[in-house]
Coordinates of N, CA, C and O in Angstrom, one line a residue:
X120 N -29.6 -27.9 -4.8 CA -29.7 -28.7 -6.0 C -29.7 -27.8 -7.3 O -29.1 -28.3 -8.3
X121 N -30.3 -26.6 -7.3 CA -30.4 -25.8 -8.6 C -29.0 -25.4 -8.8 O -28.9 -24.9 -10.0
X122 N -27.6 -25.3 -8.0 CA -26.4 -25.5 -8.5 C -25.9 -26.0 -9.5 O -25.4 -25.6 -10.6
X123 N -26.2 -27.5 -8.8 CA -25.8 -28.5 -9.4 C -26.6 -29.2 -10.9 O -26.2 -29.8 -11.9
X124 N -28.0 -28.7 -10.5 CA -28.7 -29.1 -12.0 C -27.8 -27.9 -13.5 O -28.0 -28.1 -14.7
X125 N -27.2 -26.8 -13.1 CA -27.0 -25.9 -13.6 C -25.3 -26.1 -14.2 O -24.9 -25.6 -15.2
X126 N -24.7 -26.8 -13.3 CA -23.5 -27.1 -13.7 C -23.0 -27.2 -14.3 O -22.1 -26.3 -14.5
X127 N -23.3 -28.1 -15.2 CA -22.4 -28.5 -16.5 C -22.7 -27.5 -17.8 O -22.2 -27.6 -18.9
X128 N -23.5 -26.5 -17.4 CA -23.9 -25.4 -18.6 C -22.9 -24.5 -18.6 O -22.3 -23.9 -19.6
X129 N -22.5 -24.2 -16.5 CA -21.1 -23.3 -16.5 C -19.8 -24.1 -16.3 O -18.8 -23.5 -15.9
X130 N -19.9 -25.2 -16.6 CA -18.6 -26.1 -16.4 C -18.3 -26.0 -18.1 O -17.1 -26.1 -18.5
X131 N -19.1 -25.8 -18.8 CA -19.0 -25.2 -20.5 C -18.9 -24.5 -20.8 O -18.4 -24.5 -22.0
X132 N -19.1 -23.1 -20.3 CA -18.9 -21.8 -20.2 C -17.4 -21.4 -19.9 O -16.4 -21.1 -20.7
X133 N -17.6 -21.5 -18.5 CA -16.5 -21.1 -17.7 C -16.1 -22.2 -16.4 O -16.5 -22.1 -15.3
X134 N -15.2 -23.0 -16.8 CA -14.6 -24.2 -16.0 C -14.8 -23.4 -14.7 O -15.9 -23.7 -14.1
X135 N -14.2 -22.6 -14.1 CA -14.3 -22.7 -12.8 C -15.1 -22.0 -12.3 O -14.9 -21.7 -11.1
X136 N -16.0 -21.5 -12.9 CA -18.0 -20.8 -12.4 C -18.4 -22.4 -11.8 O -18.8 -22.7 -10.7
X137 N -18.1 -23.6 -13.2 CA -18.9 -24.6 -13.2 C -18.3 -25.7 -12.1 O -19.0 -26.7 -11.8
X138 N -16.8 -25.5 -11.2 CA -16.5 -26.4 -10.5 C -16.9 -25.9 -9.1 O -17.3 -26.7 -8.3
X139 N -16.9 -24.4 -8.9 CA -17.9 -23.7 -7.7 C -18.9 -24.0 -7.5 O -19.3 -24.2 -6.4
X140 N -20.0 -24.2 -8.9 CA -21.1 -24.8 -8.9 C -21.6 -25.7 -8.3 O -22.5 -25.7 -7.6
X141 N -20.5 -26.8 -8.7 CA -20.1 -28.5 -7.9 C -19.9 -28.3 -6.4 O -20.4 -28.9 -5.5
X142 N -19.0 -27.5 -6.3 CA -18.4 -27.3 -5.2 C -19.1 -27.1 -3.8 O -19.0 -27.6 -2.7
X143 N -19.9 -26.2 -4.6 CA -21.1 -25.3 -3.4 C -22.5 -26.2 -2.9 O -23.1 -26.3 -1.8
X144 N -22.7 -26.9 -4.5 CA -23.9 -27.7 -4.2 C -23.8 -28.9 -3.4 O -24.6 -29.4 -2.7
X145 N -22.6 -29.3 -3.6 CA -22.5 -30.6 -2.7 C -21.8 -30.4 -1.2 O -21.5 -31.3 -0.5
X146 N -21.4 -28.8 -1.0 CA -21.3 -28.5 0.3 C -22.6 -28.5 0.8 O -22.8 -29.2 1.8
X147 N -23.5 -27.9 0.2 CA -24.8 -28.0 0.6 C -26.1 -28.8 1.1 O -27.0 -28.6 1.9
X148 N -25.6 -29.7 0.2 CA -26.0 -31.3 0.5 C -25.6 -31.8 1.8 O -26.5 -32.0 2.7
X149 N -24.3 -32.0 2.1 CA -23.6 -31.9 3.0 C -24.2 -31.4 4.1 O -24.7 -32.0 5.1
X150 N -24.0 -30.1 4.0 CA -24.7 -29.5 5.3 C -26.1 -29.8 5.8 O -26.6 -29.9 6.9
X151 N -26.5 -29.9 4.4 CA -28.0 -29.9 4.7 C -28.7 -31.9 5.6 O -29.8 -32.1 6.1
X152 N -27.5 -33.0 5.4 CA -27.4 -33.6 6.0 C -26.9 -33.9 7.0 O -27.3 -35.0 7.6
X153 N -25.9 -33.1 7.6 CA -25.7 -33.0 8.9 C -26.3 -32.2 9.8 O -26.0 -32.5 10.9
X154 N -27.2 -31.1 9.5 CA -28.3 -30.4 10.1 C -29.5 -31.4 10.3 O -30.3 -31.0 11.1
X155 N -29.7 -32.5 9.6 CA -30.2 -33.3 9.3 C -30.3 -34.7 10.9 O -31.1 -35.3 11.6
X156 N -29.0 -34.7 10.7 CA -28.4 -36.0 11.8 C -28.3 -34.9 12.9 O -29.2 -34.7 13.8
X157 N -27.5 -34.3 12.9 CA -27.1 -34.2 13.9 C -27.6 -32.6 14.9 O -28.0 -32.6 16.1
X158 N -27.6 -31.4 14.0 CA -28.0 -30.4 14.2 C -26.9 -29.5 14.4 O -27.1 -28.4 15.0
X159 N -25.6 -29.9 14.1 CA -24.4 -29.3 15.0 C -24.3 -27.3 14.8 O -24.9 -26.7 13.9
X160 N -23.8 -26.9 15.4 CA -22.9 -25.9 15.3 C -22.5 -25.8 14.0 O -22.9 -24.9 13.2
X161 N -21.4 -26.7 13.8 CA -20.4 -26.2 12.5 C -21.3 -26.6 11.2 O -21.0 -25.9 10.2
X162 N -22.1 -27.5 11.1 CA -22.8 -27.5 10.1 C -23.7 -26.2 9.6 O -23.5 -25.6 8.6
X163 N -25.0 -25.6 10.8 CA -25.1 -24.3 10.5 C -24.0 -23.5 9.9 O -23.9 -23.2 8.7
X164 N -23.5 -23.4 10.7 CA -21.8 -22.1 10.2 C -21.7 -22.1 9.1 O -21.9 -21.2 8.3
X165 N -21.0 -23.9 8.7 CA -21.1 -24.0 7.1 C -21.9 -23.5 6.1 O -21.4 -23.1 5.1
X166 N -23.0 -23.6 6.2 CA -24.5 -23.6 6.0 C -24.6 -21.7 5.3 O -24.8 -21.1 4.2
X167 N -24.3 -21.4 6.3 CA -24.1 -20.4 6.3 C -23.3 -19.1 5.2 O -23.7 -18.3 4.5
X168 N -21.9 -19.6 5.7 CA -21.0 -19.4 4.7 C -21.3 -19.6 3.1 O -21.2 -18.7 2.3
X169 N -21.7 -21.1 2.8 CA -21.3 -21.0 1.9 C -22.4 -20.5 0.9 O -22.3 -20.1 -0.3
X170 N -24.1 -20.5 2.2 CA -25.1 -19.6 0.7 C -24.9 -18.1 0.9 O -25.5 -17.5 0.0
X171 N -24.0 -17.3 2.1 CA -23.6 -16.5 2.1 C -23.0 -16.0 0.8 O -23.4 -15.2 0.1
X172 N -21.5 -17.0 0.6 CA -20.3 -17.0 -0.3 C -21.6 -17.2 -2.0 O -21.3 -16.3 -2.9
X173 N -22.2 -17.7 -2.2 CA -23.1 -17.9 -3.2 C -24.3 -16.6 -3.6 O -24.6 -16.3 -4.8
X174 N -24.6 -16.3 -2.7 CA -25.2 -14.7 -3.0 C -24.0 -13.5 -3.0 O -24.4 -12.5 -3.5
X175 N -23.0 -13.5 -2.5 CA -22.0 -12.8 -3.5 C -21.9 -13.0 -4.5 O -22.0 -12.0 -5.3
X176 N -21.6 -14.4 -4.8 CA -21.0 -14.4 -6.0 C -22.1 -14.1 -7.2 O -21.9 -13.5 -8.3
X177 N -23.4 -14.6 -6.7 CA -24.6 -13.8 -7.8 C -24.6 -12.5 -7.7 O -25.1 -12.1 -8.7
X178 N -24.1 -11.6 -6.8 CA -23.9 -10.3 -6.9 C -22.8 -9.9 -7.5 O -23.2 -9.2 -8.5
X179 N -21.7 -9.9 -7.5 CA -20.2 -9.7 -7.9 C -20.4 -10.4 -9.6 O -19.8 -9.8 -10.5
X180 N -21.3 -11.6 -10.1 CA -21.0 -11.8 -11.3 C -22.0 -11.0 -12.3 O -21.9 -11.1 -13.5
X181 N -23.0 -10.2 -11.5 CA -23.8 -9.0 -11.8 C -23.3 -7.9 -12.0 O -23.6 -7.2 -13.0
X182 N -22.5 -7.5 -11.2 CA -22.3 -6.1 -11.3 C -20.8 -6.1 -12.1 O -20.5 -5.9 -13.3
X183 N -19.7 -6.3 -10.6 CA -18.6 -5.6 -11.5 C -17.7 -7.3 -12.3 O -16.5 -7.5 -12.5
X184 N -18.5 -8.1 -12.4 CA -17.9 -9.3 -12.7 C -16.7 -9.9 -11.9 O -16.0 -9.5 -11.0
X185 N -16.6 -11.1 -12.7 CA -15.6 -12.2 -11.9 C -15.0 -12.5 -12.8 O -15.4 -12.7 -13.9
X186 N -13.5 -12.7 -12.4 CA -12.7 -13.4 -14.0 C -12.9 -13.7 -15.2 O -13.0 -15.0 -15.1
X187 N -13.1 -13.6 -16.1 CA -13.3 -14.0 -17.1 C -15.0 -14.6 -17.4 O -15.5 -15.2 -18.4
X188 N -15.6 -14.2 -16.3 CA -16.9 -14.2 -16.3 C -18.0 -13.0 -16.1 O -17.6 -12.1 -15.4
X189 N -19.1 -12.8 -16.6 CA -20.0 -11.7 -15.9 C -21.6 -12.5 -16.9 O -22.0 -13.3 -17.8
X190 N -22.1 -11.7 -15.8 CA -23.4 -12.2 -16.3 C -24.1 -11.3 -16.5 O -23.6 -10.2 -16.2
X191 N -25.6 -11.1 -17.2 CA -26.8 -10.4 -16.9 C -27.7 -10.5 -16.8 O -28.1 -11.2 -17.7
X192 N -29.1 -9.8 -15.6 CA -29.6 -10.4 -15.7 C -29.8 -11.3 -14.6 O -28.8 -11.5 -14.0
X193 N -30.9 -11.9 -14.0 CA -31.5 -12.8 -12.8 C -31.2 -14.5 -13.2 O -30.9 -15.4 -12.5
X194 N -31.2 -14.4 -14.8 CA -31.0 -16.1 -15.1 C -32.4 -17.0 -14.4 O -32.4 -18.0 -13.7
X195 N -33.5 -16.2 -15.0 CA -34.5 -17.4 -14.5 C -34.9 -18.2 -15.2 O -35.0 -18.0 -16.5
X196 N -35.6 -19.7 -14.6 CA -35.9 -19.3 -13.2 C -35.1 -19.6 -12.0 O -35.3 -19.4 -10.8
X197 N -34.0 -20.3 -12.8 CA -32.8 -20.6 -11.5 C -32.1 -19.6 -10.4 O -32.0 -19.8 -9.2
X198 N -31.7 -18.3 -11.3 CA -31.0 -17.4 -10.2 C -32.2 -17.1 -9.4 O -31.9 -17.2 -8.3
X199 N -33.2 -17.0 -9.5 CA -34.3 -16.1 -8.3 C -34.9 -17.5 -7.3 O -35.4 -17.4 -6.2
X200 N -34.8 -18.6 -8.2 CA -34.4 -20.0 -7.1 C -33.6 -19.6 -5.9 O -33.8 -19.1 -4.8
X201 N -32.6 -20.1 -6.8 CA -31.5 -20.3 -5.7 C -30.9 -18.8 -4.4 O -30.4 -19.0 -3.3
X202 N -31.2 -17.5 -5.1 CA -31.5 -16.7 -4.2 C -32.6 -16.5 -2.9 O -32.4 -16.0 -1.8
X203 N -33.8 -17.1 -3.5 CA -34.8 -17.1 -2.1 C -34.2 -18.3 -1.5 O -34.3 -18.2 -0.3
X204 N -33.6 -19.7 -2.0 CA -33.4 -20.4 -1.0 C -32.2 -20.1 -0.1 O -32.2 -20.3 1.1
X205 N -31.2 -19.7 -0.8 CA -30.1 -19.1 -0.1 C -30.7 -17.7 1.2 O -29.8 -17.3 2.0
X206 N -31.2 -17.5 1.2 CA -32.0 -16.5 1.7 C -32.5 -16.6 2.7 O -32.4 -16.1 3.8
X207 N -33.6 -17.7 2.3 CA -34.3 -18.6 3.3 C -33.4 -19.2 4.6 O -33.5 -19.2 5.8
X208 N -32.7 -19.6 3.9 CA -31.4 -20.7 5.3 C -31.0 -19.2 5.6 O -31.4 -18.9 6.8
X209 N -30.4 -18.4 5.2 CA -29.7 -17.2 5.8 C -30.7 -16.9 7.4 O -30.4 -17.0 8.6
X210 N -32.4 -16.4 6.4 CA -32.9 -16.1 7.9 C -32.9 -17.1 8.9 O -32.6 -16.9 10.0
X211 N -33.2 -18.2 8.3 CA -33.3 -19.6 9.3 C -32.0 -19.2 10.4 O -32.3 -18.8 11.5
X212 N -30.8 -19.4 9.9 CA -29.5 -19.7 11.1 C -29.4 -18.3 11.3 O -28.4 -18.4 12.0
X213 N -29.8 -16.7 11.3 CA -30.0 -16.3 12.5 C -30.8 -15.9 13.5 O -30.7 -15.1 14.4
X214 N -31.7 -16.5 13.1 CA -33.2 -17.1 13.9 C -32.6 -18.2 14.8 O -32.8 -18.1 16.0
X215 N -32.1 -19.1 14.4 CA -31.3 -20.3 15.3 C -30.3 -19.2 15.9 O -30.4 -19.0 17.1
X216 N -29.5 -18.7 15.5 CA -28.2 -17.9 16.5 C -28.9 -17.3 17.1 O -28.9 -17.8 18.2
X217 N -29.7 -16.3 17.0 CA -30.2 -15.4 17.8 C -30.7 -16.3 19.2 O -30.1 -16.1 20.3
X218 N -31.6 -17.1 19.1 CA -32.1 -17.9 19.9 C -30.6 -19.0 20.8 O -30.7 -19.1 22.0
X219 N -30.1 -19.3 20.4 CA -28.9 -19.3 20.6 C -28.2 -18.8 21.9 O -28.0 -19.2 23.1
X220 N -27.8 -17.8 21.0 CA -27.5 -16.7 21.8 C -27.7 -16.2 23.3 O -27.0 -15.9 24.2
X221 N -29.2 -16.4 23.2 CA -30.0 -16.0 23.8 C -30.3 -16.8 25.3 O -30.6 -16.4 26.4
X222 N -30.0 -18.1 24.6 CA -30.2 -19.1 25.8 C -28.9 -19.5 26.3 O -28.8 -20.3 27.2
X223 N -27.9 -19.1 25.8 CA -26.3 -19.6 26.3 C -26.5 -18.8 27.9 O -27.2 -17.9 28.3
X224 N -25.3 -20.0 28.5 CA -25.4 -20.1 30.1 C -24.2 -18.6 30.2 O -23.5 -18.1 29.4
X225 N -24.4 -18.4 31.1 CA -23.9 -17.1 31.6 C -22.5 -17.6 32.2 O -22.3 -18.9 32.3
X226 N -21.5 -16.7 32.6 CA -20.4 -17.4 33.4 C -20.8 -17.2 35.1 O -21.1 -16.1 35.6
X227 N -20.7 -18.3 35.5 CA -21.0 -18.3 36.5 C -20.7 -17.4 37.6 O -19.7 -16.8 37.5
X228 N -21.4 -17.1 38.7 CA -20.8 -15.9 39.5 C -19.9 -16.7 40.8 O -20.1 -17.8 41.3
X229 N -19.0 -15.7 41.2 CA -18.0 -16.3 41.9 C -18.0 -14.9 43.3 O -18.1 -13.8 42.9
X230 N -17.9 -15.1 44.5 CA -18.0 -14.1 45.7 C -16.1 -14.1 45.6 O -15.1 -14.8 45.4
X231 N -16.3 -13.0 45.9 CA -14.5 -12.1 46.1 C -14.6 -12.7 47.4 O -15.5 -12.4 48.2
X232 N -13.7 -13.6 47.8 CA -13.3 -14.0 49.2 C -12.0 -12.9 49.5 O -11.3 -12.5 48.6
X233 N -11.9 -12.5 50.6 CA -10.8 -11.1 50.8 C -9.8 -12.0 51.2 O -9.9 -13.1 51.8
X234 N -8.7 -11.4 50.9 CA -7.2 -12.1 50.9 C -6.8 -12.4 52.4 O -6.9 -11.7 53.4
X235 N -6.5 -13.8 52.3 CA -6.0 -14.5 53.8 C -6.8 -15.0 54.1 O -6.5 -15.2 55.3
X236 N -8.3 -15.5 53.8 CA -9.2 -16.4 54.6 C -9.4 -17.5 53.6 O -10.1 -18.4 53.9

């Protein structure tokens, strides 16, 4: 949500900071509703990705900038928001993969029958 409450400040700034903004938050939503229903796979992944793809971009618009954009500076109390929650889901889904992981079935074992029987 703190994306999206933030939007239209960089949809004023810089059009396409502010349509990523849109973009990301209502992936998020998204995800965060099908984790919701369903619990799937691809929604984590998504999930994933895209607060992944979002703590770059708070990094990259810090340091060496992004097109016609840069920032400085945390931007609070939004950027340190939306970083611990991005953060948060990060540890969350590999706490879920790990576990995961962990419990996935093995391939099954098969006996070498010797040729001709």
């Amino acid at each position: 949500m703190v994306h999206l409450v933030i939007a239209p400040e960089h949809l004023a700034e810089t059009l396409y900071i502010g349509i990523l903004f849109i973009a990301g938050g209502v992936a998020l939503l998204l995800t965060a509703g099908a984790l919701a229903l369903w619990n799937s796979v691809t929604a984590w992944w998504a999930g994933a990705l895209v607060n992944g793809g979002m703590i770059l971009g708070f990094a990259l618009s810090r340091t060496i900038g992004l097109p016609g954009y840069h920032e400085q500076g945390w931007d609070p109390p939004y950027g340190v928001l939306s970083i611990i929650a991005e953060g948060i889901y990060l540890v969350a889904f590999f706490a879920w993969y790990g576990t995961r992981s962990a419990h996935a079935p093995s391939a099954p074992f098969r006996r070498k029958v010797p040729a001709g029987r």
